Amino acid sequence: MALIVQKYGGTSVGSAERIQAVAKRVVETVKAGNDLVVVVSAMGKTTDGLVKLAKELSSQPSRREMDMLLATGEQVTIALLSIAIQELGQPAISLTGAQVGIVTEAEHSRARILEIAPDRIERHLKEGKVVVVAGFQGVSATGDRDITTLGRGGSDTSAVALAAALKASACEIYTDVPGILTTDPRIVPEAQLLTEITADEMLELASLGAKVLHPRAVEIARNYGVPLVVRSSWTDDPGTWVISPAPQPRSLNGLEIARPVDAVEFATNQAKIAILQVPDRAGIAGQLFGTVATENVDVDLIVQSIHEGNTNDIAFTVNKQMTKRAQAVAEAISPVLHDNSTLSDTQVLVADDIAKVSIVGAGMIGRPGVAAQMFKTLADAGVNIQMISTSEIKVSCVIPASDGDRAIAALCQQFEISSSSTTESDTARITAPAVRGVALDLDRARLAIRQVPDRPGMAAELFGILAVQNISVDTIIQSQRTRIVAGVAMRDIACTIAQGDAADAKRVLEASAAQLGCGEVVVDDSVAKVSIVGAGMIDKPGVAAQMFNALAAAGINIQMIATSEIKISCVVARAQGIDALKTVHRAFGLG
């Protein structure tokens, strides 16, 4: 007999008829020989209606009272669904988050789960009952045991956390779509349904705005090895399975606040190629990496910094054995990129005395201080950062090779990692298509700090300031070009942030910029980020060039580039964001 956790979203329980349909599915699951826990969201637009009512009474209602209010939405659903299940002859009981022992931080509206005491659920299951649980909510661990809510995607998070605590055979997420698709079907109707996706790929896509699953739910599934499937509540189709790596032994205490970093990885066999002052126009990146791909040079990290005037810098890393070939390609293509203008010998820079050190962990999602913590740790160890490339679950820094051992030791100590690794993650060993999906994030702004002194600790200072304000950043890029100002070498640092955080980020950085010796802080809130994600792009030259060329052919200029092993992100003008998504999706034959 299997124990299954099912979760039904708001549209799946949006009316009495839909609740009856869910009740029938629940009873069929039990008759198939399964124990069952069901987690539900509030009906339809109930939460929106409650928020509207509160805003009619106060422009800034108390977060505690909002939690008390919003938690009632799920309580309505659990009672109605239990009644419907009982009407079909199946014993059932409805329980709130507090009643099933979901204990959280005392952070109203955005609490993380600390632990789950599943004793009561297990008792009711032994009695043959279906346990219907209110998602999205818990009770604070300290103080007066107040009701708390988990924030956006909270019902997904509740369901997967319960599955982890109960050691369930599977967690089934039922929604109004047939599963996980290659992109947003509202923008690209021909998007295809995926039969499976790795947890790392799903984390990247979910964090980039794919709203089928919340990243926190995927993080828990990945950390605890919960088999997770997304299905339609309207059909019996198989849906999409999210495949997690074999989990390391992990305590359920501090369930959602476990250490954010699981591993420190490093690679010493690396070289960096940088082409400076390339024209800022559509097609440049495609030309460069198309030529690199034809020479069968596999590229690891790619960084295109913010433009200065009408030019950009583009840098990439390769296996050291490919250094001469990559350098020859760069030197051959550079005159073409520069329209055969007169070039100095410094246009192509090569460094083969570098190493790449990375921190990895699904737990860093939504924790804005983790990257800053890494940068500070390296600075305290006297290690200067030459390149930065980030994803949702990985931050990589290119550093001098001579500093490698010191950097690894410092990071392992800081993040309490017993040993570092040179091996690829489980994701890299899974046979997968080069590109699994394409995502578009229109809620982005670009933040640039000009003329940052090129010395250890500056990135840590800047991103530490943002972390204190709880501002999350992504796509962090450090320019390759340095300029000397008053005898000090300077670089530019840029990142993308949520559009709603842009004004606050600019304000707090401007307050410290002069003291830190930095130049102006510039915000552009008219950008979007389009990304491709796929575990199969590892060791496949040409994937990046294919994306860049597709954008160029559509007349879309790339303003910034940042990559990880399984993701390539391009910042483009927001007005071209939807066209960029459609173009890239079509280019990889995903429709």
Coordinates of C-alpha atoms in Angstrom, one line a residue:
M1 CA 0.0 0.0 0.0
A2 CA 1.4 3.4 -1.1
L3 CA 1.1 6.7 0.8
I4 CA 0.4 9.5 -1.7
V5 CA 0.1 13.3 -1.1
Q6 CA -2.1 15.1 -3.6
K7 CA -2.4 18.9 -3.9
Y8 CA -5.2 20.7 -5.7
G9 CA -4.9 24.4 -6.7
G10 CA -7.5 27.1 -6.6
T11 CA -9.0 26.5 -10.1
S12 CA -9.2 22.7 -9.4
V13 CA -11.5 23.4 -6.4
G14 CA -13.1 26.6 -7.7
S15 CA -16.7 25.5 -7.5
A16 CA -19.0 22.9 -5.9
E17 CA -18.9 20.9 -9.2
R18 CA -15.1 21.0 -9.3
I19 CA -14.9 20.0 -5.6
Q20 CA -17.1 17.0 -6.4
A21 CA -14.8 16.0 -9.3
V22 CA -11.8 16.2 -6.9
A23 CA -13.7 14.1 -4.4
K24 CA -14.3 11.4 -7.0
R25 CA -10.6 11.3 -7.9
V26 CA -9.7 11.1 -4.3
V27 CA -12.0 8.1 -3.7
E28 CA -10.7 6.4 -6.8
T29 CA -7.1 6.8 -5.5
V30 CA -8.1 5.2 -2.1
K31 CA -9.9 2.3 -3.8
A32 CA -6.7 1.6 -5.8
G33 CA -5.2 0.7 -2.4
N34 CA -3.5 3.9 -1.4
D35 CA -3.4 5.9 1.8
L36 CA -4.0 9.5 0.9
V37 CA -3.3 13.0 2.2
V38 CA -4.9 15.9 0.2
V39 CA -3.6 19.5 0.4
V40 CA -5.8 22.2 -1.1
S41 CA -5.7 25.9 -1.9
A42 CA -8.4 28.5 -1.4
M43 CA -11.2 28.3 -4.0
G44 CA -10.7 30.2 -7.2
K45 CA -10.1 33.9 -6.5
T46 CA -11.0 33.7 -2.8
T47 CA -7.6 35.0 -1.7
D48 CA -7.7 37.9 -4.1
G49 CA -11.2 38.8 -2.8
L50 CA -10.0 38.7 0.8
V51 CA -7.0 41.0 0.0
K52 CA -9.3 43.4 -1.7
L53 CA -11.6 43.6 1.3
A54 CA -8.7 44.3 3.6
K55 CA -7.4 47.0 1.3
E56 CA -10.8 48.7 1.5
L57 CA -10.3 49.0 5.2
S58 CA -6.6 49.9 5.4
S59 CA -3.9 50.9 2.9
Q60 CA -1.4 48.9 4.9
P61 CA -3.1 46.2 6.9
S62 CA -1.1 44.4 9.6
R63 CA 0.7 41.3 8.2
R64 CA -0.4 39.3 11.3
E65 CA -4.1 40.1 10.6
M66 CA -3.6 39.4 6.9
D67 CA -2.4 35.9 7.8
M68 CA -5.4 35.4 10.1
L69 CA -7.7 36.5 7.2
L70 CA -6.1 34.7 4.3
A71 CA -5.8 31.4 6.2
T72 CA -9.6 31.2 6.2
G73 CA -9.7 30.7 2.5
E74 CA -8.1 27.2 2.7
Q75 CA -10.2 26.3 5.7
V76 CA -13.4 26.8 3.7
T77 CA -12.0 24.4 1.0
I78 CA -10.9 21.6 3.3
A79 CA -14.3 21.5 5.0
L80 CA -16.2 21.4 1.7
L81 CA -13.9 18.8 0.2
S82 CA -14.2 16.6 3.3
I83 CA -18.0 16.8 3.1
A84 CA -17.9 15.8 -0.6
I85 CA -15.6 12.9 0.1
Q86 CA -17.8 11.7 3.0
E87 CA -20.8 11.9 0.8
L88 CA -19.2 9.3 -1.5
G89 CA -18.9 7.0 1.5
Q90 CA -15.2 7.5 2.2
P91 CA -14.2 8.6 5.7
A92 CA -12.3 11.9 5.7
I93 CA -11.3 14.6 8.1
S94 CA -10.2 18.2 7.5
L95 CA -7.3 19.8 9.4
T96 CA -5.6 23.2 9.4
G97 CA -1.9 23.6 9.0
A98 CA -1.6 24.1 12.8
Q99 CA -3.6 20.9 13.5
V100 CA -1.3 18.8 11.3
G101 CA 1.8 20.2 13.1
I102 CA 3.3 22.5 10.4
V103 CA 5.5 24.7 12.5
T104 CA 7.1 27.8 10.9
E105 CA 9.2 30.8 11.6
A106 CA 7.3 33.8 13.1
E107 CA 7.5 35.6 9.8
H108 CA 4.0 36.7 8.8
S109 CA 3.1 36.4 5.1
R110 CA 6.4 34.7 4.1
A111 CA 7.1 32.1 6.8
R112 CA 9.4 29.1 6.1
I113 CA 8.6 25.7 7.5
L114 CA 10.8 24.6 10.5
E115 CA 9.3 21.2 11.1
I116 CA 6.3 19.0 10.7
A117 CA 5.0 16.7 13.4
P118 CA 2.9 14.2 11.4
D119 CA 1.6 12.0 14.3
R120 CA -2.0 13.1 14.0
I121 CA -2.0 12.6 10.2
E122 CA -0.6 9.1 10.7
R123 CA -3.2 8.3 13.3
H124 CA -6.1 9.3 11.0
L125 CA -4.6 7.4 8.1
K126 CA -4.5 4.2 10.3
E127 CA -8.2 4.8 10.9
G128 CA -8.8 4.6 7.2
K129 CA -9.5 8.3 6.7
V130 CA -8.4 10.6 3.9
V131 CA -6.7 13.6 5.6
V132 CA -7.6 16.9 3.9
V133 CA -5.1 19.6 4.9
A134 CA -5.2 23.4 4.4
G135 CA -2.2 24.4 2.4
F136 CA -0.3 27.7 2.5
Q137 CA -0.4 27.9 6.4
G138 CA 1.2 26.9 9.6
V139 CA 1.7 28.1 13.2
S140 CA 4.7 30.0 14.5
A141 CA 7.2 28.1 16.7
T142 CA 7.6 30.8 19.3
G143 CA 5.6 33.3 21.1
D144 CA 1.8 32.9 21.0
R145 CA 1.7 30.2 18.3
D146 CA 0.1 32.6 15.8
I147 CA -1.2 31.5 12.4
T148 CA 1.3 32.1 9.7
T149 CA 1.2 31.9 5.9
L150 CA 3.9 30.7 3.6
G151 CA 3.6 33.2 0.8
R152 CA 3.2 32.7 -2.9
G153 CA 3.2 29.0 -3.9
G154 CA 2.6 28.1 -0.2
S155 CA 0.2 25.2 -1.0
D156 CA 2.8 23.5 -3.2
T157 CA 5.3 24.0 -0.4
S158 CA 2.9 22.5 2.2
A159 CA 2.3 19.5 0.0
V160 CA 5.9 18.6 -0.8
A161 CA 6.9 19.2 2.8
L162 CA 4.2 16.9 4.1
A163 CA 5.3 14.3 1.6
A164 CA 8.9 14.6 2.8
A165 CA 7.8 14.3 6.5
L166 CA 5.6 11.3 5.8
K167 CA 8.1 9.6 3.5
A168 CA 5.3 9.4 0.9
S169 CA 5.7 7.3 -2.2
A170 CA 4.8 10.4 -4.4
C171 CA 3.5 13.9 -4.3
E172 CA 1.0 14.7 -7.0
I173 CA 0.4 18.4 -7.9
Y174 CA -2.9 18.8 -9.7
T175 CA -3.5 22.0 -11.5
D176 CA -5.3 23.5 -14.6
V177 CA -2.5 22.6 -17.0
P178 CA -1.5 19.1 -18.2
G179 CA 1.9 19.3 -16.7
I180 CA 5.1 21.3 -17.3
L181 CA 5.5 22.7 -20.8
T182 CA 8.5 23.9 -22.8
T183 CA 7.3 27.5 -22.3
D184 CA 4.3 29.5 -21.3
P185 CA 1.4 28.3 -23.5
R186 CA -0.4 31.6 -23.1
I187 CA 2.4 33.2 -25.2
V188 CA 3.4 30.2 -27.3
P189 CA 0.3 28.0 -27.9
E190 CA 2.4 25.3 -29.6
A191 CA 4.4 24.7 -26.4
Q192 CA 4.9 20.9 -25.8
L193 CA 4.2 18.9 -22.7
L194 CA 7.4 17.4 -21.1
T195 CA 7.2 13.8 -19.8
E196 CA 10.0 14.5 -17.3
I197 CA 12.4 17.2 -16.2
T198 CA 15.3 17.2 -13.7
A199 CA 14.8 19.0 -10.4
D200 CA 17.7 21.3 -11.2
E201 CA 16.2 22.3 -14.5
M202 CA 12.8 22.8 -12.8
L203 CA 14.4 25.0 -10.2
E204 CA 15.9 27.2 -12.9
L205 CA 12.6 27.4 -14.8
A206 CA 10.5 28.0 -11.7
S207 CA 12.7 30.7 -10.5
L208 CA 12.6 32.4 -13.9
G209 CA 8.9 32.8 -13.7
A210 CA 7.4 29.4 -14.8
K211 CA 4.5 29.4 -12.4
V212 CA 3.4 25.8 -12.5
L213 CA 5.6 24.9 -9.5
H214 CA 7.0 27.2 -6.9
P215 CA 10.8 27.0 -6.4
R216 CA 10.5 26.3 -2.7
A217 CA 8.4 23.2 -3.4
V218 CA 11.0 22.0 -5.9
E219 CA 13.8 22.7 -3.4
I220 CA 12.2 20.5 -0.8
A221 CA 11.6 17.7 -3.3
R222 CA 15.2 17.9 -4.4
N223 CA 16.6 18.0 -0.9
Y224 CA 14.6 15.1 0.4
G225 CA 14.2 13.0 -2.8
V226 CA 10.4 13.3 -3.0
P227 CA 9.0 11.8 -6.3
L228 CA 7.0 14.8 -7.7
V229 CA 4.6 14.8 -10.6
V230 CA 2.5 17.7 -12.1
R231 CA -0.9 16.7 -13.6
S232 CA -4.1 18.2 -14.8
S233 CA -7.1 17.9 -12.5
W234 CA -9.3 17.8 -15.5
T235 CA -7.9 14.6 -17.2
D236 CA -6.2 11.3 -16.4
D237 CA -3.1 12.1 -18.4
P238 CA 0.3 11.1 -16.9
G239 CA 1.6 14.7 -16.6
T240 CA 5.3 15.6 -16.0
W241 CA 7.7 13.9 -13.4
V242 CA 10.3 16.0 -11.7
I243 CA 13.4 13.8 -11.3
S244 CA 15.5 14.5 -8.2
P245 CA 19.0 13.1 -7.5
A246 CA 19.5 10.6 -4.7
P247 CA 19.2 12.7 -1.5
Q248 CA 21.9 12.9 1.1
P249 CA 20.7 12.0 4.7
R250 CA 19.1 15.2 6.0
S251 CA 17.2 16.0 9.2
L252 CA 13.6 17.2 9.0
N253 CA 14.4 19.7 11.7
G254 CA 14.8 23.1 10.1
L255 CA 13.1 21.6 7.0
E256 CA 13.0 24.8 5.0
I257 CA 15.9 26.7 6.6
A258 CA 18.5 24.0 6.2
R259 CA 21.9 25.3 5.1
P260 CA 21.6 27.0 1.7
V261 CA 24.8 25.5 0.2
D262 CA 25.2 21.8 -0.3
A263 CA 28.5 21.7 -2.1
V264 CA 31.6 23.6 -3.0
E265 CA 32.9 22.7 -6.5
F266 CA 36.1 23.8 -8.3
A267 CA 37.8 23.4 -11.6
T268 CA 41.5 24.2 -12.2
N269 CA 41.8 23.2 -15.8
Q270 CA 40.4 26.5 -17.1
A271 CA 41.4 29.4 -19.3
K272 CA 39.6 32.7 -19.9
I273 CA 39.3 34.5 -23.3
A274 CA 38.1 38.1 -23.3
I275 CA 37.3 40.2 -26.4
L276 CA 37.1 43.9 -25.5
Q277 CA 35.2 46.7 -27.0
V278 CA 33.0 44.7 -29.4
P279 CA 30.2 46.8 -31.1
D280 CA 26.9 46.8 -29.2
R281 CA 24.6 45.5 -31.9
A282 CA 22.5 42.4 -32.7
G283 CA 24.4 39.4 -34.1
I284 CA 27.8 40.0 -32.4
A285 CA 27.5 37.2 -29.9
G286 CA 26.1 34.8 -32.5
Q287 CA 29.0 35.5 -34.8
L288 CA 31.5 34.9 -32.1
F289 CA 30.1 31.7 -30.6
G290 CA 29.0 30.3 -33.9
T291 CA 32.7 30.5 -35.0
V292 CA 33.8 29.0 -31.7
A293 CA 31.3 26.1 -32.1
T294 CA 32.5 25.3 -35.7
E295 CA 35.9 24.8 -34.2
N296 CA 34.4 22.3 -31.7
V297 CA 35.5 24.4 -28.7
D298 CA 33.2 23.7 -25.8
V299 CA 32.5 26.9 -23.8
D300 CA 31.8 26.8 -20.0
L301 CA 30.9 30.3 -18.6
I302 CA 29.9 33.2 -20.9
V303 CA 29.7 36.8 -19.6
Q304 CA 28.7 39.8 -21.6
S305 CA 28.9 42.9 -19.5
I306 CA 26.8 46.1 -19.7
H307 CA 27.7 48.3 -22.6
E308 CA 30.0 51.3 -22.3
G309 CA 29.2 53.8 -25.1
N310 CA 28.6 51.7 -28.1
T311 CA 30.7 48.7 -27.1
N312 CA 30.6 45.6 -24.9
D313 CA 33.1 43.2 -23.5
I314 CA 32.5 39.5 -24.0
A315 CA 34.5 36.8 -22.0
F316 CA 34.2 33.1 -21.8
T317 CA 36.0 30.2 -20.2
V318 CA 37.2 26.9 -21.8
N319 CA 39.1 23.8 -20.9
K320 CA 42.8 24.7 -20.7
Q321 CA 43.6 22.2 -23.4
M322 CA 41.5 24.3 -25.8
T323 CA 43.2 27.6 -25.0
K324 CA 45.3 28.0 -28.2
R325 CA 42.4 27.0 -30.4
A326 CA 40.0 29.3 -28.6
Q327 CA 42.5 32.2 -28.7
A328 CA 43.1 31.6 -32.4
V329 CA 39.3 31.7 -33.1
A330 CA 38.9 34.9 -31.0
E331 CA 41.8 36.7 -32.7
A332 CA 40.5 35.6 -36.1
I333 CA 37.0 36.7 -35.5
S334 CA 37.8 39.9 -33.6
P335 CA 38.6 42.1 -36.8
V336 CA 35.3 40.9 -38.2
L337 CA 33.4 41.8 -35.1
H338 CA 35.1 45.2 -35.1
D339 CA 34.3 45.8 -38.8
N340 CA 38.0 45.4 -39.6
S341 CA 38.9 48.6 -37.8
T342 CA 42.5 49.2 -36.5
L343 CA 42.9 47.1 -33.4
S344 CA 45.5 47.1 -30.7
D345 CA 47.0 43.9 -29.4
T346 CA 45.0 44.2 -26.2
Q347 CA 41.6 43.6 -27.9
V348 CA 41.8 39.8 -27.1
L349 CA 43.0 38.9 -23.6
V350 CA 43.9 35.4 -22.6
A351 CA 44.5 34.1 -19.1
D352 CA 45.3 30.4 -18.5
D353 CA 46.2 30.8 -14.8
I354 CA 42.7 30.8 -13.5
A355 CA 40.4 28.5 -11.6
K356 CA 36.6 28.4 -11.2
V357 CA 35.1 27.9 -7.7
S358 CA 31.4 27.5 -7.2
I359 CA 28.8 27.1 -4.4
V360 CA 25.8 25.0 -5.2
G361 CA 22.5 24.5 -3.4
A362 CA 18.8 24.7 -3.9
G363 CA 18.5 26.4 -0.5
M364 CA 20.1 29.7 -1.8
I365 CA 16.8 30.5 -3.7
G366 CA 15.2 33.5 -2.0
R367 CA 18.1 34.0 0.4
P368 CA 19.7 37.3 -0.9
G369 CA 22.7 37.1 1.4
V370 CA 24.2 33.9 0.1
A371 CA 26.1 35.4 -2.9
A372 CA 27.3 38.3 -0.7
Q373 CA 28.5 35.8 1.9
M374 CA 30.5 33.9 -0.8
F375 CA 32.1 37.2 -2.0
K376 CA 33.0 38.3 1.5
T377 CA 34.5 34.9 2.3
L378 CA 36.7 35.1 -0.7
A379 CA 37.7 38.7 0.1
D380 CA 38.6 37.8 3.7
A381 CA 40.8 35.1 2.3
G382 CA 42.5 37.7 0.0
V383 CA 41.1 36.3 -3.2
N384 CA 40.1 38.7 -5.9
I385 CA 37.2 37.8 -8.3
Q386 CA 37.8 38.1 -12.0
M387 CA 34.5 36.9 -13.3
I388 CA 31.1 36.2 -11.7
S389 CA 28.3 34.0 -13.2
T390 CA 25.2 33.1 -11.4
S391 CA 22.1 30.9 -11.6
E392 CA 19.3 30.2 -9.2
I393 CA 21.2 27.3 -7.5
K394 CA 24.8 28.1 -8.3
V395 CA 27.2 31.0 -8.0
S396 CA 30.5 30.7 -9.8
C397 CA 33.6 32.9 -9.5
V398 CA 36.7 32.8 -11.7
I399 CA 39.8 33.5 -9.6
P400 CA 43.6 33.2 -9.9
A401 CA 44.6 29.6 -10.0
S402 CA 47.2 30.2 -7.2
D403 CA 44.3 31.2 -4.9
G404 CA 42.3 28.0 -5.5
D405 CA 43.2 26.0 -2.4
R406 CA 42.7 29.0 -0.1
A407 CA 39.4 29.8 -1.7
I408 CA 38.1 26.2 -1.4
A409 CA 39.2 25.9 2.2
A410 CA 37.5 29.2 3.2
L411 CA 34.2 28.4 1.4
C412 CA 34.0 24.9 2.9
Q413 CA 34.6 26.4 6.4
Q414 CA 32.1 29.2 5.9
F415 CA 29.3 27.0 4.5
E416 CA 30.1 24.0 6.7
I417 CA 30.9 21.7 3.9
S418 CA 33.1 18.8 4.8
S419 CA 34.7 18.3 1.4
S420 CA 34.8 20.0 -2.0
S421 CA 34.3 18.2 -5.3
T422 CA 35.6 18.4 -8.9
T423 CA 32.8 16.0 -10.2
E424 CA 29.8 17.2 -12.1
S425 CA 26.4 17.1 -10.5
D426 CA 23.9 14.4 -11.0
T427 CA 22.2 16.7 -13.5
A428 CA 25.2 16.5 -15.8
R429 CA 25.0 12.7 -16.0
I430 CA 21.3 12.5 -17.0
T431 CA 20.6 12.0 -20.7
A432 CA 18.5 15.0 -21.6
P433 CA 17.8 17.3 -24.6
A434 CA 20.2 20.3 -25.0
V435 CA 17.3 22.6 -24.2
R436 CA 14.4 21.5 -22.1
G437 CA 12.5 24.8 -21.8
V438 CA 12.5 28.5 -22.4
A439 CA 11.5 31.1 -19.9
L440 CA 10.8 34.8 -20.0
D441 CA 10.9 37.2 -17.0
L442 CA 9.4 40.6 -17.7
D443 CA 9.6 41.7 -14.1
R444 CA 13.3 42.7 -14.3
A445 CA 15.3 45.8 -13.9
R446 CA 19.0 46.2 -14.6
L447 CA 21.2 47.7 -11.9
A448 CA 24.7 48.9 -12.7
I449 CA 27.3 50.2 -10.4
R450 CA 30.0 52.1 -12.4
Q451 CA 33.7 52.4 -11.5
V452 CA 33.9 49.8 -8.7
P453 CA 37.5 49.6 -7.3
D454 CA 39.0 46.3 -8.5
R455 CA 40.0 44.9 -5.1
P456 CA 38.9 42.0 -3.0
G457 CA 35.7 42.7 -1.0
M458 CA 33.9 45.1 -3.2
A459 CA 31.4 42.7 -4.6
A460 CA 30.8 41.5 -1.0
E461 CA 30.2 45.1 0.2
L462 CA 27.8 46.0 -2.6
F463 CA 25.7 42.8 -2.5
G464 CA 25.8 42.7 1.3
I465 CA 24.1 46.1 1.3
L466 CA 21.3 44.8 -0.9
A467 CA 21.0 41.6 1.2
V468 CA 20.4 43.6 4.4
Q469 CA 17.4 45.2 2.6
N470 CA 16.2 41.7 1.6
I471 CA 16.7 42.5 -2.1
S472 CA 17.5 39.4 -4.2
V473 CA 19.7 39.7 -7.2
D474 CA 20.4 37.5 -10.2
T475 CA 22.5 37.5 -13.4
I476 CA 25.5 39.2 -11.6
I477 CA 28.1 40.3 -14.1
Q478 CA 31.5 42.0 -13.6
S479 CA 33.1 43.7 -16.6
Q480 CA 36.4 42.5 -18.0
R481 CA 37.6 45.9 -19.0
T482 CA 39.4 48.0 -16.3
R483 CA 40.0 51.7 -16.4
I484 CA 42.4 53.7 -14.2
V485 CA 40.7 56.5 -12.3
A486 CA 43.0 58.5 -10.0
G487 CA 45.5 55.7 -10.0
V488 CA 42.9 53.0 -9.1
A489 CA 41.8 50.2 -11.4
M490 CA 38.0 50.2 -11.8
R491 CA 35.4 47.8 -13.1
D492 CA 31.7 47.9 -13.6
I493 CA 29.4 45.5 -11.8
A494 CA 25.8 44.9 -13.0
C495 CA 22.9 42.6 -12.0
T496 CA 19.3 42.1 -12.6
I497 CA 16.7 42.5 -9.8
A498 CA 12.9 42.5 -9.4
Q499 CA 11.5 45.7 -10.9
G500 CA 9.7 46.5 -7.7
D501 CA 13.1 46.5 -5.8
A502 CA 14.9 48.8 -8.3
A503 CA 14.2 52.1 -6.6
D504 CA 15.1 50.8 -3.1
A505 CA 18.3 49.2 -4.5
K506 CA 19.4 52.4 -6.2
R507 CA 18.7 54.4 -3.1
V508 CA 20.7 52.2 -0.6
L509 CA 23.6 51.8 -3.0
E510 CA 23.8 55.5 -3.8
A511 CA 24.0 56.2 0.0
S512 CA 27.2 54.0 0.2
A513 CA 28.8 54.4 -3.3
A514 CA 30.9 57.4 -2.5
Q515 CA 32.2 56.0 0.8
L516 CA 33.2 52.8 -1.1
G517 CA 34.9 54.8 -3.8
C518 CA 32.4 53.8 -6.5
G519 CA 30.9 55.8 -9.3
E520 CA 27.2 56.3 -10.2
V521 CA 24.4 53.8 -9.8
V522 CA 22.3 53.4 -12.9
V523 CA 18.9 51.6 -13.2
D524 CA 17.2 50.5 -16.4
D525 CA 13.7 49.2 -15.8
S526 CA 12.9 48.6 -19.4
V527 CA 14.6 45.2 -19.7
A528 CA 13.5 41.5 -19.8
K529 CA 15.4 38.3 -19.4
V530 CA 15.0 35.3 -21.7
S531 CA 16.6 32.1 -20.7
I532 CA 17.1 28.5 -22.1
V533 CA 17.4 25.7 -19.6
G534 CA 18.7 22.1 -20.3
A535 CA 20.9 19.6 -18.6
G536 CA 21.8 18.3 -22.0
M537 CA 23.7 21.4 -23.1
I538 CA 26.7 20.3 -21.1
D539 CA 29.5 19.4 -23.4
K540 CA 27.5 20.4 -26.5
P541 CA 29.2 23.2 -28.4
G542 CA 26.9 25.5 -30.4
V543 CA 23.9 25.7 -28.1
A544 CA 24.7 29.3 -27.0
A545 CA 25.5 30.3 -30.6
Q546 CA 22.1 28.9 -31.7
M547 CA 20.3 31.0 -29.2
F548 CA 22.3 34.2 -30.0
N549 CA 21.9 33.7 -33.8
A550 CA 18.2 33.3 -33.4
L551 CA 17.9 36.5 -31.5
A552 CA 20.1 38.3 -34.0
A553 CA 18.0 37.1 -37.0
A554 CA 15.0 38.6 -35.3
G555 CA 16.7 41.9 -34.8
I556 CA 16.9 41.5 -31.1
N557 CA 20.1 43.0 -29.5
I558 CA 21.5 41.2 -26.4
Q559 CA 22.4 43.6 -23.6
M560 CA 23.9 41.2 -21.1
I561 CA 24.7 37.4 -21.1
A562 CA 25.2 35.2 -18.1
T563 CA 25.4 31.4 -18.1
S564 CA 25.7 28.3 -15.8
E565 CA 26.2 24.7 -16.9
I566 CA 22.5 24.2 -17.6
K567 CA 21.2 27.8 -18.3
I568 CA 21.9 30.6 -20.7
S569 CA 20.2 34.0 -19.9
C570 CA 20.1 37.0 -22.1
V571 CA 18.9 40.5 -21.1
V572 CA 17.1 42.2 -23.9
A573 CA 14.8 45.2 -24.2
R574 CA 11.4 44.6 -22.5
A575 CA 9.5 45.6 -25.6
Q576 CA 11.2 42.7 -27.4
G577 CA 10.8 40.2 -24.6
I578 CA 7.8 38.2 -26.0
D579 CA 9.3 38.1 -29.5
A580 CA 12.6 36.9 -28.0
L581 CA 10.8 34.0 -26.2
K582 CA 8.9 33.0 -29.3
T583 CA 12.0 33.2 -31.4
V584 CA 14.2 31.1 -29.1
H585 CA 11.5 28.5 -28.5
R586 CA 11.1 28.1 -32.3
A587 CA 14.9 28.0 -32.9
F588 CA 15.3 24.9 -30.7
G589 CA 12.3 23.1 -32.3
L590 CA 10.3 22.9 -29.1
G591 CA 6.9 23.7 -30.6

